[in-house]
Coordinates of C-alpha atoms and ligand atoms in Angstrom, one line a residue:
M1 CA -89.8 89.5 18.9
K2 CA -87.0 92.1 18.8
L3 CA -84.4 92.0 21.6
L4 CA -81.4 94.2 22.2
I5 CA -78.5 93.2 24.3
K6 CA -76.5 96.2 25.3
Q7 CA -72.7 96.5 25.8
G8 CA -71.9 92.9 26.4
K9 CA -68.4 91.5 25.9
I10 CA -68.7 89.2 23.0
V11 CA -66.6 86.0 23.4
S12 CA -65.7 84.0 20.4
H13 CA -63.7 80.8 20.0
R14 CA -61.3 82.6 17.6
A15 CA -60.5 86.0 19.1
R16 CA -58.1 86.4 21.9
R17 CA -59.9 89.6 23.1
T18 CA -63.5 90.2 23.7
E19 CA -65.3 92.9 21.7
T20 CA -67.8 95.1 23.5
A21 CA -70.9 95.7 21.4
D22 CA -74.7 95.8 21.2
I23 CA -76.4 92.8 19.7
L24 CA -79.8 93.2 18.0
V25 CA -82.0 90.1 17.7
D26 CA -85.0 89.9 15.4
Q27 CA -87.1 86.8 15.5
E28 CA -84.7 83.8 15.5
R29 CA -81.6 85.5 14.3
I30 CA -78.9 88.0 15.2
V31 CA -79.5 90.8 12.7
R32 CA -76.9 93.4 13.8
I33 CA -73.9 93.7 15.9
G34 CA -72.6 97.3 16.4
K35 CA -71.0 99.7 18.8
K36 CA -74.3 101.4 19.6
I37 CA -77.6 100.3 18.3
A38 CA -80.8 102.4 19.0
A39 CA -83.5 100.6 20.9
R40 CA -86.2 101.2 18.2
D41 CA -89.3 98.9 18.3
V42 CA -87.6 96.6 20.6
Q43 CA -89.6 94.5 23.0
Q44 CA -86.8 93.8 25.5
V45 CA -83.5 95.3 26.4
I46 CA -80.9 93.4 28.4
D47 CA -78.2 95.4 30.0
A48 CA -75.0 93.3 29.7
Q49 CA -72.6 96.0 30.5
G50 CA -69.3 94.4 31.4
L51 CA -70.6 90.9 31.2
P52 CA -69.4 88.2 28.8
V53 CA -71.9 87.1 26.1
F54 CA -71.2 83.6 24.8
P55 CA -72.7 81.8 21.9
G56 CA -75.3 79.5 23.6
F57 CA -73.8 76.4 24.9
V58 CA -74.3 73.1 23.0
D59 CA -74.4 69.9 25.1
M60 CA -73.7 67.0 22.8
H61 CA -74.5 64.4 25.5
T62 CA -77.8 64.8 27.4
H63 CA -80.2 62.1 28.6
L64 CA -83.7 63.6 28.4
R65 CA -85.4 60.2 29.3
E66 CA -88.6 60.8 27.3
P67 CA -90.2 58.6 26.0
G68 CA -90.4 56.0 28.7
Y69 CA -88.7 57.4 31.8
E70 CA -90.7 60.6 32.3
Y71 CA -90.5 60.1 36.1
K72 CA -86.7 60.9 35.8
E73 CA -86.9 63.7 33.3
T74 CA -89.1 64.9 30.4
I75 CA -88.1 66.8 27.3
Q76 CA -89.7 69.9 28.9
S77 CA -88.0 69.6 32.3
G78 CA -84.6 68.7 30.6
C79 CA -84.9 71.7 28.4
R80 CA -85.6 74.0 31.4
A81 CA -82.5 72.6 33.1
A82 CA -80.5 73.2 29.9
A83 CA -81.7 76.8 29.7
A84 CA -80.8 77.4 33.3
G85 CA -77.3 76.1 32.6
G86 CA -76.8 78.4 29.6
F87 CA -77.4 75.6 27.0
T88 CA -79.4 76.6 23.9
S89 CA -79.0 73.2 22.3
V90 CA -78.9 69.7 23.7
C91 CA -78.3 66.4 21.9
C92 CA -80.3 63.7 23.5
M93 CA -79.1 60.1 23.8
P94 CA -81.2 57.3 22.5
N95 CA -81.4 55.1 25.6
T96 CA -85.1 55.8 26.1
N97 CA -88.0 53.3 26.1
P98 CA -88.6 52.7 23.3
P99 CA -85.1 53.6 22.2
L100 CA -84.5 56.1 19.4
D101 CA -83.7 53.4 16.9
N102 CA -86.4 54.2 14.4
Q103 CA -88.0 57.1 12.5
A104 CA -91.2 57.2 14.6
A105 CA -89.4 57.5 17.9
V106 CA -87.0 60.2 16.7
E107 CA -89.9 62.1 15.1
F108 CA -91.8 62.0 18.4
V109 CA -88.8 63.6 20.2
V110 CA -88.5 66.3 17.6
R111 CA -92.2 67.1 17.8
R112 CA -92.3 67.2 21.6
A113 CA -89.2 69.4 21.7
R114 CA -90.9 71.8 19.3
E115 CA -94.0 71.9 21.4
C116 CA -91.9 72.7 24.5
G117 CA -90.6 75.7 22.5
G118 CA -87.4 76.3 24.5
V119 CA -83.9 75.2 23.6
N120 CA -83.0 73.2 20.5
V121 CA -83.1 69.5 20.8
F122 CA -81.1 67.4 18.4
P123 CA -81.6 63.6 18.7
I124 CA -78.9 61.0 18.5
G125 CA -80.1 57.8 17.0
A126 CA -79.2 54.3 18.2
I127 CA -76.5 52.5 16.3
T128 CA -78.1 49.1 16.8
R129 CA -81.8 48.0 17.0
G130 CA -82.9 48.1 20.6
R131 CA -79.4 49.1 21.5
L132 CA -78.8 45.4 21.8
G133 CA -75.6 45.3 19.7
K134 CA -76.9 42.6 17.4
E135 CA -78.0 44.3 14.2
L136 CA -77.8 47.8 12.7
S137 CA -80.6 50.3 13.0
E138 CA -82.0 51.8 9.7
I139 CA -79.4 54.5 9.6
G140 CA -80.8 56.2 6.4
D141 CA -84.3 56.4 8.1
L142 CA -82.7 57.9 11.2
K143 CA -80.9 60.5 9.2
K144 CA -84.1 61.4 7.4
S145 CA -85.9 61.9 10.8
G146 CA -83.3 64.3 11.9
V147 CA -80.6 62.6 14.0
V148 CA -77.3 64.4 14.1
G149 CA -75.2 61.4 15.3
L150 CA -75.4 57.8 16.2
S151 CA -74.6 56.1 19.6
D152 CA -75.5 53.1 21.7
D153 CA -74.5 55.2 24.8
G154 CA -74.8 53.3 28.0
S155 CA -73.0 50.4 26.4
A156 CA -70.3 49.9 23.8
V157 CA -71.0 48.1 20.5
V158 CA -69.0 44.9 21.5
N159 CA -69.1 43.3 18.1
A160 CA -66.3 45.0 16.1
E161 CA -67.6 43.8 12.8
L162 CA -71.0 45.4 13.4
L163 CA -69.3 48.6 14.6
R164 CA -67.2 48.6 11.4
R165 CA -70.3 48.4 9.3
A166 CA -72.0 51.1 11.4
M167 CA -69.0 53.4 10.7
E168 CA -69.1 52.7 7.0
Y169 CA -72.9 53.5 6.8
A170 CA -72.6 56.5 9.1
S171 CA -69.9 57.9 6.8
M172 CA -72.3 57.6 3.8
F173 CA -74.8 59.7 5.7
D174 CA -72.1 62.1 7.1
L175 CA -73.0 61.1 10.7
P176 CA -70.4 60.8 13.5
I177 CA -70.5 57.7 15.7
L178 CA -70.4 58.6 19.4
C179 CA -68.7 55.8 21.2
H180 CA -69.4 54.8 24.8
C181 CA -66.1 53.0 25.5
E182 CA -66.5 50.2 28.0
D183 CA -65.5 46.6 27.7
P184 CA -68.4 44.8 29.5
D185 CA -66.2 41.9 30.7
L186 CA -63.5 44.1 32.2
A187 CA -66.2 46.3 33.8
A188 CA -68.5 43.5 34.9
G189 CA -70.0 44.0 38.3
G190 CA -68.0 47.1 38.9
V191 CA -69.5 50.1 40.6
M192 CA -66.6 52.6 41.0
H193 CA -63.0 53.1 39.8
E194 CA -60.8 50.1 40.6
G195 CA -58.0 51.2 42.9
K196 CA -57.0 51.6 46.5
I197 CA -60.2 53.3 47.5
S198 CA -62.5 50.6 46.0
T199 CA -60.5 48.1 48.0
V200 CA -60.9 50.1 51.2
L201 CA -64.6 50.6 50.6
G202 CA -65.1 47.0 49.7
L203 CA -66.8 47.9 46.4
K204 CA -66.1 46.1 43.1
G205 CA -64.0 48.2 40.8
I206 CA -64.1 49.2 37.1
P207 CA -60.5 49.4 35.9
S208 CA -59.3 52.1 33.5
I209 CA -58.4 49.5 31.0
A210 CA -62.1 48.7 30.6
E211 CA -62.4 52.1 28.9
S212 CA -59.0 52.6 27.2
I213 CA -59.0 49.1 25.5
I214 CA -62.2 50.1 23.7
V215 CA -60.9 53.6 23.0
A216 CA -57.9 51.9 21.3
R217 CA -60.2 49.6 19.3
D218 CA -62.5 52.3 18.2
I219 CA -59.6 54.5 17.1
A220 CA -58.3 51.6 15.1
L221 CA -61.7 51.2 13.4
A222 CA -61.9 54.9 12.8
A223 CA -58.5 54.8 11.1
Y224 CA -59.5 51.8 9.0
T225 CA -62.9 53.0 7.9
G226 CA -62.1 56.7 7.7
A227 CA -65.4 57.4 9.6
R228 CA -65.8 60.3 12.0
V229 CA -65.6 58.8 15.5
H230 CA -66.2 60.7 18.7
I231 CA -65.2 59.3 22.1
C232 CA -67.7 60.1 24.8
H233 CA -67.0 60.9 28.4
V234 CA -63.2 60.3 28.5
S235 CA -62.4 59.5 32.1
C236 CA -58.8 58.2 32.3
A237 CA -55.2 59.2 31.4
D238 CA -54.6 56.2 29.1
S239 CA -57.6 57.2 26.9
V240 CA -56.4 60.8 26.7
D241 CA -52.9 59.5 25.6
R242 CA -54.4 57.3 22.9
I243 CA -56.6 60.0 21.5
R244 CA -53.7 62.4 21.4
R245 CA -51.5 59.9 19.5
A246 CA -54.4 59.1 17.1
K247 CA -54.9 62.8 16.3
R248 CA -51.2 63.3 15.6
Q249 CA -51.5 60.4 13.1
G250 CA -54.4 62.1 11.4
V251 CA -57.2 59.9 12.5
A252 CA -60.6 61.6 12.4
V253 CA -61.3 61.1 16.1
T254 CA -62.7 63.7 18.4
A255 CA -63.5 63.5 22.2
E256 CA -65.5 65.0 25.0
C257 CA -65.1 65.0 28.8
C258 CA -67.6 65.8 31.5
P259 CA -67.3 68.3 34.4
H260 CA -67.5 65.6 37.1
H261 CA -64.5 63.9 35.6
F262 CA -62.3 67.0 35.8
T263 CA -63.6 68.0 39.2
L264 CA -63.9 64.9 41.4
T265 CA -61.8 61.8 42.1
D266 CA -62.7 58.4 43.4
E267 CA -62.2 59.8 46.9
A268 CA -65.6 61.4 46.6
V269 CA -67.1 57.9 46.8
S270 CA -65.8 57.5 50.3
G271 CA -69.1 58.4 52.0
Y272 CA -70.9 55.9 49.8
D273 CA -73.0 58.8 48.4
T274 CA -74.8 57.3 45.4
A275 CA -74.8 60.7 43.7
T276 CA -71.1 60.0 42.9
K277 CA -71.9 56.7 41.1
V278 CA -71.4 57.3 37.4
N279 CA -70.3 55.4 34.4
P280 CA -67.4 55.8 33.5
P281 CA -66.5 56.2 37.2
L282 CA -64.7 59.1 39.0
R283 CA -61.0 58.2 38.7
T284 CA -57.7 59.3 40.3
R285 CA -56.0 62.7 40.7
Q286 CA -53.6 61.7 37.9
D287 CA -56.6 61.0 35.6
V288 CA -58.1 64.4 36.4
E289 CA -54.8 66.1 35.6
A290 CA -54.5 64.2 32.3
I291 CA -58.0 65.3 31.3
K292 CA -57.1 68.9 32.1
K293 CA -54.0 68.6 30.0
G294 CA -56.0 67.1 27.2
L295 CA -58.5 69.9 27.3
R296 CA -55.7 72.5 27.3
D297 CA -53.7 71.0 24.4
G298 CA -56.8 70.3 22.2
T299 CA -56.8 66.5 22.6
I300 CA -60.3 66.8 24.1
D301 CA -62.4 68.9 21.8
C302 CA -65.6 69.3 23.9
I303 CA -67.1 69.5 27.3
A304 CA -70.4 67.6 27.5
T305 CA -72.5 67.1 30.6
D306 CA -73.7 63.4 30.3
H307 CA -76.7 64.8 32.2
A308 CA -78.2 61.5 33.5
P309 CA -81.2 62.1 35.7
H310 CA -82.4 59.3 38.1
A311 CA -85.2 59.5 40.6
A312 CA -84.5 59.8 44.3
V313 CA -86.0 56.4 45.0
E314 CA -83.6 54.8 42.6
K315 CA -80.5 56.5 44.0
D316 CA -81.7 55.9 47.5
A317 CA -80.2 52.4 47.5
E318 CA -77.0 50.7 48.5
Y319 CA -74.1 51.9 46.5
A320 CA -73.8 48.7 44.5
N321 CA -77.5 48.8 43.6
A322 CA -78.0 52.4 42.6
P323 CA -78.1 53.4 38.9
F324 CA -75.1 55.1 37.3
G325 CA -75.6 58.8 36.5
I326 CA -75.1 62.5 37.5
I327 CA -77.2 65.4 36.3
G328 CA -75.0 68.1 34.8
L329 CA -76.8 70.8 32.8
E330 CA -77.3 73.4 35.6
T331 CA -73.8 73.0 37.1
A332 CA -71.5 72.6 34.1
F333 CA -70.7 76.2 33.4
A334 CA -69.8 77.0 37.1
L335 CA -67.6 73.9 37.2
V336 CA -65.8 75.0 34.0
I337 CA -65.2 78.4 35.4
S338 CA -64.2 77.2 38.9
E339 CA -62.0 74.2 37.9
L340 CA -60.7 75.2 34.5
V341 CA -60.8 79.0 33.8
N342 CA -59.8 80.0 37.3
Q343 CA -57.0 77.5 37.4
D344 CA -55.6 78.6 34.1
V345 CA -56.5 75.5 32.2
L346 CA -58.7 77.2 29.7
T347 CA -59.4 80.8 28.5
L348 CA -62.9 82.1 28.0
A349 CA -62.3 81.7 24.2
Q350 CA -61.5 78.1 24.8
V351 CA -64.7 77.7 26.8
V352 CA -66.6 78.8 23.7
E353 CA -64.6 76.4 21.7
K354 CA -65.3 73.4 24.0
M355 CA -68.9 74.2 24.9
A356 CA -70.3 75.7 21.8
W357 CA -68.2 75.9 18.6
R358 CA -66.7 72.4 18.5
P359 CA -69.8 70.4 19.5
S360 CA -71.8 72.3 16.9
E361 CA -69.1 71.7 14.3
I362 CA -68.8 68.0 15.0
L363 CA -72.5 67.5 14.7
R364 CA -73.0 70.0 11.9
L365 CA -75.5 72.2 13.8
G366 CA -74.5 75.5 12.3
R367 CA -74.3 77.2 15.7
G368 CA -71.7 78.1 18.3
S369 CA -70.7 81.6 17.1
I370 CA -72.0 85.1 17.4
S371 CA -72.3 86.8 14.0
E372 CA -74.9 88.7 12.0
G373 CA -77.3 86.2 10.4
A374 CA -76.5 83.5 12.9
P375 CA -79.2 81.9 15.0
A376 CA -79.8 84.0 18.1
D377 CA -78.5 81.5 20.7
L378 CA -76.8 83.6 23.4
T379 CA -75.8 83.1 27.0
I380 CA -74.9 86.0 29.3
V381 CA -72.9 85.2 32.3
D382 CA -71.1 86.7 35.3
P383 CA -67.9 84.7 35.5
L384 CA -67.0 86.2 38.9
Q385 CA -70.2 85.7 40.8
E386 CA -69.8 83.3 43.7
W387 CA -72.7 81.0 44.6
T388 CA -73.4 77.8 46.4
I389 CA -75.1 75.1 44.3
G390 CA -78.5 74.3 45.9
R391 CA -81.6 72.3 45.1
E392 CA -83.3 75.6 44.2
H393 CA -80.9 76.0 41.2
L394 CA -82.0 72.6 39.7
F395 CA -84.7 72.6 37.1
S396 CA -84.3 68.9 36.3
K397 CA -86.9 66.5 37.7
S398 CA -84.1 64.7 39.4
A399 CA -81.4 66.0 41.8
N400 CA -78.7 63.3 41.6
T401 CA -75.7 65.5 41.7
P402 CA -72.7 65.3 44.1
F403 CA -72.3 69.1 43.8
I404 CA -75.1 70.3 46.1
G405 CA -73.5 72.5 48.7
R406 CA -70.4 73.2 46.6
K407 CA -69.2 76.8 46.4
V408 CA -68.5 77.8 42.8
R409 CA -67.9 80.8 40.7
G410 CA -69.5 81.6 37.4
K411 CA -73.2 82.2 37.0
V412 CA -75.5 82.0 34.0
L413 CA -77.7 85.2 34.1
Y414 CA -79.6 85.0 30.9
T415 CA -80.2 82.4 28.2
V416 CA -81.7 83.3 24.8
A417 CA -82.5 80.5 22.4
N418 CA -83.7 81.2 18.9
G419 CA -84.2 84.8 19.8
M420 CA -86.5 84.0 22.8
P421 CA -85.4 84.6 26.4
V422 CA -85.6 81.1 28.0
F423 CA -83.9 81.7 31.3
A424 CA -83.2 84.7 33.6
A425 CA -81.4 84.1 36.9
A426 CA -83.2 85.1 40.1
A427 CA -81.7 88.3 41.4
G428 CA -79.2 88.0 44.2
Ligands
DOR501 O1 -73.6 57.2 34.3 C1 -74.1 57.0 33.2 N1 -75.5 57.1 33.1 N2 -73.4 56.6 32.1 C2 -74.0 56.2 31.0 O2 -73.3 55.8 30.1 C3 -75.5 56.2 30.9 C4 -76.1 57.1 31.8 C5 -77.6 56.9 31.9 O3 -78.3 56.8 30.9 O4 -78.1 56.9 33.1
ZN502 ZN1 -72.1 56.8 28.2

């Protein structure tokens, strides 16, 4: 179909200013960008007068749960949640059942995603067979079946020798390794950040060092092997410092952080709401500030959701027994505007960089910018609109978010993926 977006303010990761223009989309691509384009043979016109138009957001860390945990999320419901959040591409983590550690499983996900026909789904393959940390997956096969990165997300690869080999193989196939950094012994039994509040609440803590010690090790391995290493969901100041120093020394390390980690602290756990239970855990004010500083100075390259749906019956448990995870696709953009842009941490151009351009670049997706010939992945937003996050805004099968009832600014109005409108906000 042909689609014309009129008079939007095009935001790019490069330009300081936005450029007001019409964007003509034909089939899957942007075919023209111009001051005024006539609406000839066009099936749909979207009036974007005065509104920012972003390259569609790319979430490099999503849990779609299919195959195996369809009661939490399916590829279809996850893609709808993504579209509602302005994401036109999601990269799905391999901790499914069976895990994405072989060609058949990855091909299944690719096929299902295509049948759903919404946003782009790029699978991440497991580093080790069964995500058990014992032996490497067939990395060449995984690459052939279409994975864009490798991760045992949910757990770290504890065996450093195995991770070294994984990095060496991954380099041969030009795949980044996405590291979930958590020392299982230091974290054992913990359910929230270890600190004053965990003591008061009587909950077992996960110390920051459980993360940063593995960040340090993985950076050392990245430097040694020369592999592309990406640190997932950075949660604490010490990790940010280590990544900053490594980058200065020229190590090929990149990093992401999640909206909940720059928005909430461990104080949010005080009511024992299991929606706040996430791994890595919500940390201190100091950690939140360090993450914001890391985002601003480029230490943290990307913002990813770690969208981790869990069923109500699972989260409806004692804090210690509930599963870790927060959904994030539908709320990420509003939290970025409210907590970062409106607090002068990031500009809109930097939002494009962190939510579209860099993730796409790191995973070689060829997306994340608005230009003639590029895939027509576009997100039109109203950065000023105030709204209160409610259950009705969630398209995920699950609702495990601590942000219900929160007043935010920044609303996704339209999402276009591969030239097809995949989301339009309800009026009002
Ligand atoms: O909170 C989390 N949930 N952290 C992870 O690393 C895994 C994820 C999940 O799969 O539920
Ligand atoms: Zn993780």
